[in-house]
PDB file of C-alpha atoms in Angstrom:
ATOM      1  CA  UNK A 878      91.648  85.301 102.994  1.00 76.00           C
ATOM      2  CA  UNK A 879      94.750  83.854 101.445  1.00 90.00           C
ATOM      3  CA  UNK A 880      98.528  84.211 101.122  1.00 94.00           C
ATOM      4  CA  UNK A 881     100.699  82.931  98.234  1.00 96.00           C
ATOM      5  CA  UNK A 882     104.182  82.838  97.323  1.00 97.00           C
ATOM      6  CA  UNK A 883     104.964  81.882  93.720  1.00 97.00           C
ATOM      7  CA  UNK A 884     107.453  81.945  90.858  1.00 98.00           C
ATOM      8  CA  UNK A 885     104.978  82.581  88.069  1.00 98.00           C
ATOM      9  CA  UNK A 886     103.367  85.852  87.318  1.00 98.00           C
ATOM     10  CA  UNK A 887      99.673  86.740  88.415  1.00 98.00           C
ATOM     11  CA  UNK A 888      96.858  88.159  86.560  1.00 98.00           C
ATOM     12  CA  UNK A 889      95.264  91.188  88.641  1.00 98.00           C
ATOM     13  CA  UNK A 890      91.943  90.815  86.897  1.00 98.00           C
ATOM     14  CA  UNK A 891      91.588  87.052  87.318  1.00 98.00           C
ATOM     15  CA  UNK A 892      92.630  87.192  90.906  1.00 98.00           C
ATOM     16  CA  UNK A 893      90.167  89.890  91.619  1.00 98.00           C
ATOM     17  CA  UNK A 894      87.429  88.187  89.774  1.00 98.00           C
ATOM     18  CA  UNK A 895      88.220  84.860  91.811  1.00 97.00           C
ATOM     19  CA  UNK A 896      88.299  86.713  95.017  1.00 97.00           C
ATOM     20  CA  UNK A 897      85.060  88.766  94.832  1.00 97.00           C
ATOM     21  CA  UNK A 898      83.189  87.521  91.777  1.00 96.00           C
ATOM     22  CA  UNK A 899      79.505  86.972  92.764  1.00 95.00           C
ATOM     23  CA  UNK A 900      79.913  88.666  96.206  1.00 96.00           C
ATOM     24  CA  UNK A 901      77.050  91.112  96.783  1.00 96.00           C
ATOM     25  CA  UNK A 902      78.419  92.186 100.214  1.00 96.00           C
ATOM     26  CA  UNK A 903      81.386  93.871  98.911  1.00 97.00           C
ATOM     27  CA  UNK A 904      81.211  97.622  97.926  1.00 97.00           C
ATOM     28  CA  UNK A 905      84.991  98.382  97.609  1.00 98.00           C
ATOM     29  CA  UNK A 906      87.949  96.508  96.213  1.00 98.00           C
ATOM     30  CA  UNK A 907      91.491  97.921  96.341  1.00 98.00           C
ATOM     31  CA  UNK A 908      94.309  96.171  94.463  1.00 98.00           C
ATOM     32  CA  UNK A 909      97.783  97.129  94.652  1.00 98.00           C
ATOM     33  CA  UNK A 910     100.543  95.777  92.467  1.00 98.00           C
ATOM     34  CA  UNK A 911     104.235  96.203  93.035  1.00 97.00           C
ATOM     35  CA  UNK A 912     106.554  96.000  89.985  1.00 97.00           C
ATOM     36  CA  UNK A 913     110.250  95.870  89.297  1.00 96.00           C
ATOM     37  CA  UNK A 914     111.559  99.332  88.478  1.00 93.00           C
ATOM     38  CA  UNK A 915     114.369  99.647  85.670  1.00 93.00           C
ATOM     39  CA  UNK A 916     116.387 101.833  87.916  1.00 91.00           C
ATOM     40  CA  UNK A 917     117.121 102.110  91.648  1.00 86.00           C
ATOM     41  CA  UNK A 918     118.939 105.192  93.153  1.00 84.00           C
ATOM     42  CA  UNK A 919     120.376 106.100  89.607  1.00 87.00           C
ATOM     43  CA  UNK A 920     121.491 102.560  88.888  1.00 87.00           C
ATOM     44  CA  UNK A 921     120.019 100.426  85.943  1.00 93.00           C
ATOM     45  CA  UNK A 922     118.413  97.216  87.075  1.00 93.00           C
ATOM     46  CA  UNK A 923     118.298  94.347  84.642  1.00 94.00           C
ATOM     47  CA  UNK A 924     117.089  91.796  86.925  1.00 96.00           C
ATOM     48  CA  UNK A 925     115.802  91.458  90.426  1.00 96.00           C
ATOM     49  CA  UNK A 926     116.234  88.055  92.313  1.00 97.00           C
ATOM     50  CA  UNK A 927     113.858  87.505  95.218  1.00 98.00           C
ATOM     51  CA  UNK A 928     115.009  85.091  97.825  1.00 98.00           C
ATOM     52  CA  UNK A 929     112.904  84.017 100.777  1.00 98.00           C
ATOM     53  CA  UNK A 930     112.596  81.743 103.760  1.00 98.00           C
ATOM     54  CA  UNK A 931     110.122  79.168 102.859  1.00 95.00           C
ATOM     55  CA  UNK A 932     107.485  78.234 105.482  1.00 92.00           C
ATOM     56  CA  UNK A 933     108.223  81.245 107.609  1.00 96.00           C
ATOM     57  CA  UNK A 934     107.184  83.638 104.618  1.00 96.00           C
ATOM     58  CA  UNK A 935     103.716  82.173 104.382  1.00 94.00           C
ATOM     59  CA  UNK A 936     103.568  81.945 108.296  1.00 94.00           C
ATOM     60  CA  UNK A 937     104.610  85.687 108.500  1.00 95.00           C
ATOM     61  CA  UNK A 938     102.329  86.761 105.736  1.00 94.00           C
ATOM     62  CA  UNK A 939      99.301  84.992 107.300  1.00 93.00           C
ATOM     63  CA  UNK A 940     100.124  86.933 110.824  1.00 94.00           C
ATOM     64  CA  UNK A 941     100.319  90.114 108.853  1.00 95.00           C
ATOM     65  CA  UNK A 942      96.921  89.312 107.109  1.00 94.00           C
ATOM     66  CA  UNK A 943      95.299  88.204 110.550  1.00 95.00           C
ATOM     67  CA  UNK A 944      96.404  91.511 111.989  1.00 95.00           C
ATOM     68  CA  UNK A 945      94.650  93.386 109.224  1.00 96.00           C
ATOM     69  CA  UNK A 946      91.368  91.476 109.730  1.00 95.00           C
ATOM     70  CA  UNK A 947      91.653  92.233 113.301  1.00 96.00           C
ATOM     71  CA  UNK A 948      91.771  96.017 112.778  1.00 97.00           C
ATOM     72  CA  UNK A 949      89.473  96.260 109.680  1.00 97.00           C
ATOM     73  CA  UNK A 950      86.216  94.826 108.467  1.00 97.00           C
ATOM     74  CA  UNK A 951      87.507  93.111 105.469  1.00 97.00           C
ATOM     75  CA  UNK A 952      85.282  90.662 103.427  1.00 96.00           C
ATOM     76  CA  UNK A 953      88.055  89.281 101.555  1.00 96.00           C
ATOM     77  CA  UNK A 954      91.908  89.622 101.164  1.00 97.00           C
ATOM     78  CA  UNK A 955      94.770  88.329  99.062  1.00 97.00           C
ATOM     79  CA  UNK A 956      98.386  88.588  99.074  1.00 97.00           C
ATOM     80  CA  UNK A 957     100.618  87.206  96.385  1.00 97.00           C
ATOM     81  CA  UNK A 958     104.193  87.580  96.398  1.00 97.00           C
ATOM     82  CA  UNK A 959     106.557  86.215  93.439  1.00 98.00           C
ATOM     83  CA  UNK A 960     110.157  85.013  94.146  1.00 98.00           C
ATOM     84  CA  UNK A 961     112.994  83.850  91.764  1.00 98.00           C
ATOM     85  CA  UNK A 962     114.570  85.935  89.050  1.00 98.00           C
ATOM     86  CA  UNK A 963     112.347  88.952  87.631  1.00 98.00           C
ATOM     87  CA  UNK A 964     112.981  91.612  85.067  1.00 97.00           C
ATOM     88  CA  UNK A 965     112.135  95.251  85.091  1.00 94.00           C
ATOM     89  CA  UNK A 966     108.493  95.848  84.387  1.00 96.00           C
ATOM     90  CA  UNK A 967     107.625  92.461  85.917  1.00 98.00           C
ATOM     91  CA  UNK A 968     105.025  92.164  88.743  1.00 98.00           C
ATOM     92  CA  UNK A 969     106.443  91.436  92.037  1.00 98.00           C
ATOM     93  CA  UNK A 970     103.624  91.549  94.708  1.00 98.00           C
ATOM     94  CA  UNK A 971      99.829  91.718  94.615  1.00 98.00           C
ATOM     95  CA  UNK A 972      97.598  93.031  97.524  1.00 98.00           C
ATOM     96  CA  UNK A 973      93.633  92.812  97.129  1.00 98.00           C
ATOM     97  CA  UNK A 974      91.667  93.949  99.908  1.00 98.00           C
ATOM     98  CA  UNK A 975      87.665  94.213  99.757  1.00 98.00           C
ATOM     99  CA  UNK A 976      85.261  95.674 102.063  1.00 98.00           C
ATOM    100  CA  UNK A 977      81.792  97.041 102.397  1.00 97.00           C
ATOM    101  CA  UNK A 978      83.078 100.476 102.210  1.00 96.00           C
ATOM    102  CA  UNK A 979      86.276 102.149 100.782  1.00 97.00           C
ATOM    103  CA  UNK A 980      87.849 103.293 103.816  1.00 97.00           C
ATOM    104  CA  UNK A 981      88.652 100.039 105.317  1.00 97.00           C
ATOM    105  CA  UNK A 982      89.990  98.583 101.934  1.00 98.00           C
ATOM    106  CA  UNK A 983      92.321 101.446 101.277  1.00 98.00           C
ATOM    107  CA  UNK A 984      93.924 101.418 104.655  1.00 98.00           C
ATOM    108  CA  UNK A 985      94.138  97.727 105.059  1.00 98.00           C
ATOM    109  CA  UNK A 986      95.801  97.538 101.657  1.00 98.00           C
ATOM    110  CA  UNK A 987      98.414 100.295 102.775  1.00 97.00           C
ATOM    111  CA  UNK A 988      98.903  98.407 106.115  1.00 97.00           C
ATOM    112  CA  UNK A 989      99.563  95.135 104.432  1.00 97.00           C
ATOM    113  CA  UNK A 990     102.112  96.457 102.126  1.00 96.00           C
ATOM    114  CA  UNK A 991     103.946  98.383 104.777  1.00 95.00           C
ATOM    115  CA  UNK A 992     104.099  95.295 106.956  1.00 95.00           C
ATOM    116  CA  UNK A 993     105.092  92.857 104.068  1.00 95.00           C
ATOM    117  CA  UNK A 994     107.914  95.262 103.390  1.00 95.00           C
ATOM    118  CA  UNK A 995     109.231  95.230 106.860  1.00 95.00           C
ATOM    119  CA  UNK A 996     108.308  91.886 108.402  1.00 96.00           C
ATOM    120  CA  UNK A 997     108.100  89.304 105.590  1.00 97.00           C
ATOM    121  CA  UNK A 998     111.410  87.504 105.037  1.00 97.00           C
ATOM    122  CA  UNK A 999     112.010  88.305 101.400  1.00 98.00           C
ATOM    123  CA  UNK A1000     115.563  89.708 100.273  1.00 98.00           C
ATOM    124  CA  UNK A1001     116.200  91.379  96.796  1.00 97.00           C
ATOM    125  CA  UNK A1002     119.229  91.190  94.906  1.00 97.00           C
ATOM    126  CA  UNK A1003     119.794  93.740  91.981  1.00 96.00           C
ATOM    127  CA  UNK A1004     121.731  92.864  88.898  1.00 95.00           C
ATOM    128  CA  UNK A1005     122.776  95.683  86.624  1.00 93.00           C
ATOM    129  CA  UNK A1006     122.984  95.192  82.739  1.00 92.00           C
ATOM    130  CA  UNK A1007     126.881  94.531  82.986  1.00 93.00           C
ATOM    131  CA  UNK A1008     126.306  91.916  85.471  1.00 93.00           C
ATOM    132  CA  UNK A1009     127.146  93.445  88.764  1.00 93.00           C
ATOM    133  CA  UNK A1010     124.915  92.317  91.563  1.00 95.00           C
ATOM    134  CA  UNK A1011     124.257  93.967  95.039  1.00 95.00           C
ATOM    135  CA  UNK A1012     121.721  92.937  97.793  1.00 96.00           C
ATOM    136  CA  UNK A1013     119.185  95.756  98.194  1.00 94.00           C
ATOM    137  CA  UNK A1014     119.400  97.561 101.561  1.00 92.00           C
ATOM    138  CA  UNK A1015     116.318  97.949 103.712  1.00 91.00           C
ATOM    139  CA  UNK A1016     115.147 101.572 103.854  1.00 88.00           C
ATOM    140  CA  UNK A1017     114.286 103.637 106.892  1.00 86.00           C
ATOM    141  CA  UNK A1018     111.520 105.038 105.312  1.00 88.00           C
ATOM    142  CA  UNK A1019     109.899 101.340 105.151  1.00 89.00           C
ATOM    143  CA  UNK A1020     110.181 101.165 108.744  1.00 87.00           C
ATOM    144  CA  UNK A1021     108.648 104.585 109.491  1.00 87.00           C
ATOM    145  CA  UNK A1022     105.810 103.825 107.063  1.00 88.00           C
ATOM    146  CA  UNK A1023     105.085 100.572 109.094  1.00 89.00           C
ATOM    147  CA  UNK A1024     105.364 102.504 112.519  1.00 89.00           C
ATOM    148  CA  UNK A1025     102.513 104.837 111.476  1.00 89.00           C
ATOM    149  CA  UNK A1026     100.070 101.814 112.214  1.00 87.00           C
ATOM    150  CA  UNK A1027     101.417 101.175 115.832  1.00 86.00           C
TER     151      UNK A1027
ATOM    152  CA  UNK B1395     119.220  69.440 131.338  1.00 48.00           C
ATOM    153  CA  UNK B1396     122.360  70.394 132.893  1.00 51.00           C
ATOM    154  CA  UNK B1397     124.277  73.619 131.546  1.00 55.00           C
ATOM    155  CA  UNK B1398     126.907  71.233 130.000  1.00 63.00           C
ATOM    156  CA  UNK B1399     124.594  69.179 127.723  1.00 82.00           C
ATOM    157  CA  UNK B1400     124.766  70.128 124.052  1.00 89.00           C
ATOM    158  CA  UNK B1401     121.548  70.426 122.017  1.00 91.00           C
ATOM    159  CA  UNK B1402     121.458  69.731 118.041  1.00 95.00           C
ATOM    160  CA  UNK B1403     119.955  72.712 116.352  1.00 97.00           C
ATOM    161  CA  UNK B1404     119.394  73.603 112.773  1.00 98.00           C
ATOM    162  CA  UNK B1405     120.846  76.941 111.705  1.00 98.00           C
ATOM    163  CA  UNK B1406     119.631  78.824 108.481  1.00 98.00           C
ATOM    164  CA  UNK B1407     121.182  81.728 106.781  1.00 98.00           C
ATOM    165  CA  UNK B1408     119.709  83.794 104.132  1.00 98.00           C
ATOM    166  CA  UNK B1409     120.606  86.615 101.531  1.00 98.00           C
ATOM    167  CA  UNK B1410     124.193  88.198 102.092  1.00 97.00           C
ATOM    168  CA  UNK B1411     124.532  86.292 105.673  1.00 98.00           C
ATOM    169  CA  UNK B1412     124.438  83.035 103.643  1.00 98.00           C
ATOM    170  CA  UNK B1413     126.688  84.127 100.973  1.00 97.00           C
ATOM    171  CA  UNK B1414     129.386  85.511 103.514  1.00 97.00           C
ATOM    172  CA  UNK B1415     129.156  82.302 105.550  1.00 98.00           C
ATOM    173  CA  UNK B1416     129.161  80.120 102.429  1.00 98.00           C
ATOM    174  CA  UNK B1417     126.258  77.740 103.848  1.00 97.00           C
ATOM    175  CA  UNK B1418     122.344  77.862 103.471  1.00 98.00           C
ATOM    176  CA  UNK B1419     122.157  75.688 106.648  1.00 98.00           C
ATOM    177  CA  UNK B1420     123.980  73.468 109.002  1.00 98.00           C
ATOM    178  CA  UNK B1421     123.116  71.423 112.157  1.00 98.00           C
ATOM    179  CA  UNK B1422     125.243  72.250 115.076  1.00 97.00           C
ATOM    180  CA  UNK B1423     125.668  70.777 118.570  1.00 95.00           C
ATOM    181  CA  UNK B1424     124.918  73.753 120.740  1.00 94.00           C
ATOM    182  CA  UNK B1425     126.755  73.953 124.047  1.00 92.00           C
ATOM    183  CA  UNK B1426     124.314  74.281 126.919  1.00 87.00           C
ATOM    184  CA  UNK B1427     125.404  77.522 128.254  1.00 92.00           C
ATOM    185  CA  UNK B1428     124.346  79.182 125.054  1.00 95.00           C
ATOM    186  CA  UNK B1429     120.924  80.653 126.257  1.00 95.00           C
ATOM    187  CA  UNK B1430     120.077  83.613 123.958  1.00 97.00           C
ATOM    188  CA  UNK B1431     120.360  84.597 120.380  1.00 97.00           C
ATOM    189  CA  UNK B1432     123.112  87.378 120.988  1.00 96.00           C
ATOM    190  CA  UNK B1433     125.178  84.411 122.813  1.00 97.00           C
ATOM    191  CA  UNK B1434     124.708  82.134 119.838  1.00 97.00           C
ATOM    192  CA  UNK B1435     126.041  85.076 117.705  1.00 97.00           C
ATOM    193  CA  UNK B1436     129.057  85.464 119.952  1.00 96.00           C
ATOM    194  CA  UNK B1437     129.540  81.616 119.820  1.00 96.00           C
ATOM    195  CA  UNK B1438     129.257  81.434 115.884  1.00 97.00           C
ATOM    196  CA  UNK B1439     131.780  84.373 115.480  1.00 96.00           C
ATOM    197  CA  UNK B1440     134.550  81.929 117.064  1.00 95.00           C
ATOM    198  CA  UNK B1441     133.906  79.379 114.483  1.00 95.00           C
ATOM    199  CA  UNK B1442     135.771  81.049 111.658  1.00 96.00           C
ATOM    200  CA  UNK B1443     136.542  84.282 109.800  1.00 97.00           C
ATOM    201  CA  UNK B1444     133.318  83.940 107.544  1.00 98.00           C
ATOM    202  CA  UNK B1445     131.172  83.828 110.529  1.00 98.00           C
ATOM    203  CA  UNK B1446     133.259  86.673 112.195  1.00 96.00           C
ATOM    204  CA  UNK B1447     132.537  88.738 108.656  1.00 97.00           C
ATOM    205  CA  UNK B1448     128.815  87.810 108.504  1.00 97.00           C
ATOM    206  CA  UNK B1449     128.175  89.102 112.071  1.00 97.00           C
ATOM    207  CA  UNK B1450     130.570  91.923 111.944  1.00 95.00           C
ATOM    208  CA  UNK B1451     127.722  94.380 112.522  1.00 88.00           C
ATOM    209  CA  UNK B1452     125.586  92.053 114.671  1.00 77.00           C
ATOM    210  CA  UNK B1453     123.019  94.629 115.229  1.00 84.00           C
ATOM    211  CA  UNK B1454     122.168  94.695 111.564  1.00 92.00           C
ATOM    212  CA  UNK B1455     121.711  90.787 111.371  1.00 96.00           C
ATOM    213  CA  UNK B1456     118.040  89.729 112.394  1.00 96.00           C
ATOM    214  CA  UNK B1457     117.157  86.217 113.686  1.00 97.00           C
ATOM    215  CA  UNK B1458     114.095  84.063 113.773  1.00 98.00           C
ATOM    216  CA  UNK B1459     113.374  81.130 116.196  1.00 98.00           C
ATOM    217  CA  UNK B1460     111.217  78.503 114.670  1.00 97.00           C
ATOM    218  CA  UNK B1461     110.135  80.981 111.952  1.00 97.00           C
ATOM    219  CA  UNK B1462     109.072  83.849 114.340  1.00 96.00           C
ATOM    220  CA  UNK B1463     111.099  87.091 114.353  1.00 96.00           C
ATOM    221  CA  UNK B1464     112.856  87.710 117.682  1.00 97.00           C
ATOM    222  CA  UNK B1465     115.230  90.301 119.356  1.00 96.00           C
ATOM    223  CA  UNK B1466     118.986  89.640 120.149  1.00 95.00           C
ATOM    224  CA  UNK B1467     118.128  89.255 123.693  1.00 96.00           C
ATOM    225  CA  UNK B1468     115.408  86.551 123.123  1.00 97.00           C
ATOM    226  CA  UNK B1469     115.932  83.166 125.018  1.00 97.00           C
ATOM    227  CA  UNK B1470     116.679  80.285 122.484  1.00 96.00           C
ATOM    228  CA  UNK B1471     114.374  78.119 124.691  1.00 95.00           C
ATOM    229  CA  UNK B1472     113.542  74.818 123.034  1.00 94.00           C
ATOM    230  CA  UNK B1473     113.846  76.269 119.323  1.00 96.00           C
ATOM    231  CA  UNK B1474     114.821  73.691 116.769  1.00 96.00           C
ATOM    232  CA  UNK B1475     115.445  76.000 113.843  1.00 98.00           C
ATOM    233  CA  UNK B1476     117.363  79.390 114.285  1.00 98.00           C
ATOM    234  CA  UNK B1477     117.592  81.735 111.229  1.00 98.00           C
ATOM    235  CA  UNK B1478     119.993  84.670 110.519  1.00 98.00           C
ATOM    236  CA  UNK B1479     119.403  87.262 107.866  1.00 98.00           C
ATOM    237  CA  UNK B1480     119.713  90.788 106.850  1.00 97.00           C
ATOM    238  CA  UNK B1481     116.877  93.311 107.281  1.00 96.00           C
ATOM    239  CA  UNK B1482     114.030  92.182 104.947  1.00 97.00           C
ATOM    240  CA  UNK B1483     113.539  93.873 101.530  1.00 96.00           C
ATOM    241  CA  UNK B1484     110.322  92.354  99.978  1.00 94.00           C
ATOM    242  CA  UNK B1485     107.290  93.932  98.794  1.00 91.00           C
TER     243      UNK B1485
END
């Protein structure tokens, strides 16, 4: 069980192997990777800059992960979130959940992403190819997605 | 502590709240009568047009006390670090 905030990219295969390699009690591994889209609401996006609240980010991600562990029988989990300047096509976030059976792994991965999007203190700023930048607004759909776990 | 006593706290601002105020953090002497997050916001709005601008829609700006999310009605208690930021957009 681990959470990490980092500037550098992550390698999904290597992270998965590190988390579950050699384990014989895990029958299901779900990995989710969030990536930078090259357009958002019809606007072209050249770069996405992610700002966060150091210390609170890790604390909040750990609280979210602990809640997932209390709800589902997970054998292992990992959340990695990148910060700094990212480009279209770059990885942003990685969630890995591992359990004996698939249902817990699928559900916990969805829960972790929904809660990360509504609770973890990250903010995205988009810059278009012509250099104009705007802060991304929170989406009501993300709140309703998180609400379904209540 | 009497209601008149001041208390030193660190305020942190993120994303467009930081840009509007023009500061990432500051230490302030908080008057003793300021007991809740919303009272602190009202007090900050008196400090200058940049604060008034940042908190123009106070229900939009979120807060954390010592790195834990709180509602506007939350008591400041003995929090040392109070952060203000827009709704989060990570993931």
